[in-house]
XYZ file of C-alpha atoms in Angstrom:
209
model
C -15.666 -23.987 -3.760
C -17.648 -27.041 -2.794
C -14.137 -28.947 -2.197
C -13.035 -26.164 0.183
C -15.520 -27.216 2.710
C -14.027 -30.905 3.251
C -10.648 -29.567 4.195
C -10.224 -28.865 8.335
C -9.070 -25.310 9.333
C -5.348 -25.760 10.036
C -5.240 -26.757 6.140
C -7.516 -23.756 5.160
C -4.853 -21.502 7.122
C -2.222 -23.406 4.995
C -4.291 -22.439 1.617
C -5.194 -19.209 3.150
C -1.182 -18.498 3.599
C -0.175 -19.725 0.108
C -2.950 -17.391 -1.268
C -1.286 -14.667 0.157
C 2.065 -15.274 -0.843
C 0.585 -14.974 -4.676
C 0.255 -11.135 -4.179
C 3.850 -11.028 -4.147
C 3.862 -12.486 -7.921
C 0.619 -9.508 -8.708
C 1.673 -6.793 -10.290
C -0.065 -3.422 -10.072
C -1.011 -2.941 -13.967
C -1.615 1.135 -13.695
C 1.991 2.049 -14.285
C 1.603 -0.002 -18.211
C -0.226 3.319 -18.789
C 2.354 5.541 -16.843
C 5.358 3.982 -18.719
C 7.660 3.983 -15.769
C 7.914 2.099 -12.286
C 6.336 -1.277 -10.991
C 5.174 -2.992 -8.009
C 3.281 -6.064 -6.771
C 0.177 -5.686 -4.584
C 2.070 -7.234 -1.641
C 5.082 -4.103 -2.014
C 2.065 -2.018 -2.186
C 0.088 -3.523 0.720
C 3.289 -3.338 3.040
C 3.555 0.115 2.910
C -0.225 1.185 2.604
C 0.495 -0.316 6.282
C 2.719 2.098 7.228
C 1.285 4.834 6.282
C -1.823 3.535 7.940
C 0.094 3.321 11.246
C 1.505 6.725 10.295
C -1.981 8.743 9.742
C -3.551 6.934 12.674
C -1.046 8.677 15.219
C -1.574 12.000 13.222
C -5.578 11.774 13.800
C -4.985 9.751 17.335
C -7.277 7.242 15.646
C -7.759 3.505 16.572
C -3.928 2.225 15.355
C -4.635 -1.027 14.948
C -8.008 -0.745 13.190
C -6.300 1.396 10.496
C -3.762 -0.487 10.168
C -5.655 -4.175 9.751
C -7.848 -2.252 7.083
C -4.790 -1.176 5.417
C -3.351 -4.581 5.465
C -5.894 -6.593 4.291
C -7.152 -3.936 1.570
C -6.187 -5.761 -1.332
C -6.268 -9.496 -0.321
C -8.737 -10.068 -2.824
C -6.342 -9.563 -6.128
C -5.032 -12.422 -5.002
C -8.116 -13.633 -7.152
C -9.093 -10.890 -8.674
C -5.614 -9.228 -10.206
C -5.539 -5.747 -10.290
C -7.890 -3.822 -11.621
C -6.548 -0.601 -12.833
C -8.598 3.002 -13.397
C -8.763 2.132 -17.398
C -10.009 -1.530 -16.620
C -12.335 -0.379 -14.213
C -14.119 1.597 -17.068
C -15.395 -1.313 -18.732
C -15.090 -4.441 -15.916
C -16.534 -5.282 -12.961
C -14.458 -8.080 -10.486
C -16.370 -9.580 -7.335
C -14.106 -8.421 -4.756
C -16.438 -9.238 -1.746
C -17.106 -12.691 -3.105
C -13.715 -13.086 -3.892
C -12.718 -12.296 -0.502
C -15.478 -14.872 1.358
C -13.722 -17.648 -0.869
C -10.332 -16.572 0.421
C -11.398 -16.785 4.499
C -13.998 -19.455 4.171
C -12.768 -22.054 6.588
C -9.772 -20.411 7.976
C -11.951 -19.285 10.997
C -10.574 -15.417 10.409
C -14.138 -14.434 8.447
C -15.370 -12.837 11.380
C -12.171 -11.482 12.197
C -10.992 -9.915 8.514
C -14.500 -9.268 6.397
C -15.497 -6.531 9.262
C -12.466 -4.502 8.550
C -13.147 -5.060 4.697
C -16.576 -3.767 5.315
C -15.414 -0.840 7.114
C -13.324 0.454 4.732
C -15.556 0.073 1.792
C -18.480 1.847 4.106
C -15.861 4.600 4.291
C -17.827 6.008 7.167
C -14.982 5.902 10.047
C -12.271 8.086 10.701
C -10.118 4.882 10.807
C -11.028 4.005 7.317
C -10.650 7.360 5.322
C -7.351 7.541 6.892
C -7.094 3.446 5.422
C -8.316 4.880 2.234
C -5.712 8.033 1.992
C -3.139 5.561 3.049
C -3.825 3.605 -0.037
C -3.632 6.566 -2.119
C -0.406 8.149 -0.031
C 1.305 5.216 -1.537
C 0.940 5.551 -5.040
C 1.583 9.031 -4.341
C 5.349 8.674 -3.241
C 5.737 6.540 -6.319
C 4.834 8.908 -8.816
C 7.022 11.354 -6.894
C 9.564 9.482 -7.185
C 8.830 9.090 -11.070
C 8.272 12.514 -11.401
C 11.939 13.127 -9.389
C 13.474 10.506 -12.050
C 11.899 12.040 -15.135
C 8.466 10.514 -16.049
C 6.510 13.847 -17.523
C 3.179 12.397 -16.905
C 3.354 11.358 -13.362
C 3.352 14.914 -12.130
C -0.203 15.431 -13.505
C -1.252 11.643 -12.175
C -0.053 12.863 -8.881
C -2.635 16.277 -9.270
C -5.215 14.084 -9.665
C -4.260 11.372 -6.689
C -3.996 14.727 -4.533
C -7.349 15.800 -4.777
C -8.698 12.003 -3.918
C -7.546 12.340 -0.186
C -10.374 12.930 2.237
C -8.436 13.683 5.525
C -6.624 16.410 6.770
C -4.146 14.293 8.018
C -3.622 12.503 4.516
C -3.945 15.748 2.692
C -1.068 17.456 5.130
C 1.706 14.598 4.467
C 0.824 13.881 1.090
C 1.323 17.751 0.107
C 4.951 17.686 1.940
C 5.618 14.556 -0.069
C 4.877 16.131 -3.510
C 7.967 18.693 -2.392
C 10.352 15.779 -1.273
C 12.907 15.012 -3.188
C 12.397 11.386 -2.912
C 16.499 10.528 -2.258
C 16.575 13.139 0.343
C 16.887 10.828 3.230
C 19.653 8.659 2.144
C 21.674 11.869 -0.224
C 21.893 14.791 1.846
C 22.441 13.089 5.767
C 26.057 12.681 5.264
C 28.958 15.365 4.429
C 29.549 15.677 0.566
C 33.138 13.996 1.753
C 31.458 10.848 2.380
C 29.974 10.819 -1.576
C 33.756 11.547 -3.019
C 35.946 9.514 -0.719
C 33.507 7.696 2.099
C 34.852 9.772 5.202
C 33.356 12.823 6.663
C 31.409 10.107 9.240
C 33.634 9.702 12.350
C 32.500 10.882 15.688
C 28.959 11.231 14.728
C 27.864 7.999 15.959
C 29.913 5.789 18.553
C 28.680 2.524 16.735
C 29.834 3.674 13.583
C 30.511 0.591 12.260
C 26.970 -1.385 12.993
C-alpha cells in the first residue's frame, strides 16, 4: 500500500469508485452449495439497503445510520471475495484491514469505518436491524428458490430464520417465508389481462405511462 500514499485524494476517490464497481463482477459463492440462484455482492448490497431503510421505519430507528451500515456492509469483498458459511469453517479474511486499504486516502475513513464498527459491535438498535437486513435478503432469495423448486432452500431458510435478532426483522421475514414471491406482479391484474392483455381500462387514468 506504500504507493497509495503518493496519490492526492480526488485520485483515491477515483480508485475508491473503481473498487466499488468490482462488487458488481463478485459473486456470492453460498448458492454453489444450494445448487440454484446467483447474485453479486453489489445486487446483494442494494437491497440489504432497502430493507435497512425498511426495518428502520418499523423500529423508528436512526434511517440513515441503518441504512449507511447496510450499504457499506460488504465493501470489503471487494478484496476479500466472499466468504461463504463452508469457507468460513476453515479461513479467516482480514476484513477490517481490508477495509482501511479501501478508504485510506479518500478522506471518507472517518466517515465509513464508524458505521463498519458499529455493525460488527452489534450493540445498537440501528445495527441489529443492519444485521437482519443482511439476512432478510438472502431470505427472499431462498423463498423465491423454494417457490421455484429448490428442496433444500426451505430448510436453509429455517436456519436464516432463527439468525434474526429483532422483532422487527423477525415480523417481515416470517410474512416473507408465506409470500409467494410473484405475488406482486401475478395476481394485481384481472386473469383477462394474462389471456388476452385487457381487463386494465379505467383503473388508472395514465394507463399508458
Amino acid at each position: 500500500m506504500k504507493n497509495i500514499k503518493s496519490r492526492d485524494r480526488m485520485t483515491r476517490l477515483a480508485d475508491f469508485l473503481f473498487e466499488v464497481g468490482m462488487l458488481k463482477k463478485t459473486p456470492r459463492t453460498g448458492y454453489q452449495f444450494l445448487g440454484t440462484g446467483s447474485e453479486s455482492v453489489a445486487d446483494h448490497s442494494y437491497r440489504v439497503a432497502v430493507l435497512g431503510y425498511v426495518l428502520a421505519d418499523m423500529a423508528e430507528a436512526d434511517m440513515a445510520r441503518t441504512v449507511f451500515m447496510c450499504l457499506f456492509h460488504d465493501l470489503h469483498e471487494a478484496r476479500t471475495a466472499d466468504f461463504n458459511y463452508v469457507n468460513q469453517m476453515y479461513n479467516k479474511s482480514s476484513r477490517n484491514k481490508a477495509l482501511r486499504h479501501t478508504l485510506a486516502g479518500t478522506g471518507l475513513e472517518n466517515k465509513i469505518f464508524p458505521h463498519w464498527e458499529e455493525l460488527e459491535k452489534s450493540e445498537s438498535i440501528e445495527s441489529l436491524l443492519a444485521q437482519d437486513a443482511d439476512q432478510i435478503d438472502f431470505i427472499l432469495n431462498l423463498k423465491e428458490e423454494h417457490d421455484m423448486g429448490n428442496p433444500y432452500a426451505e430448510s436453509w431458510m429455517e436456519s436464516a430464520l432463527k439468525r434474526l435478532r429483532t422483532e422487527q426483522g423477525k415480523a417481515l421475514a416470517a410474512t416473507i417465508s408465506k409470500t409467494d414471491h410473484k405475488d406482486w406482479w401475478y395476481i394485481g391484474p384481472p386473469a383477462s389481462w394474462w389471456e388476452n392483455r385487457e381487463g386494465l381500462e379505467g383503473e388508472n387514468e395514465n394507463k399508458d405511462d
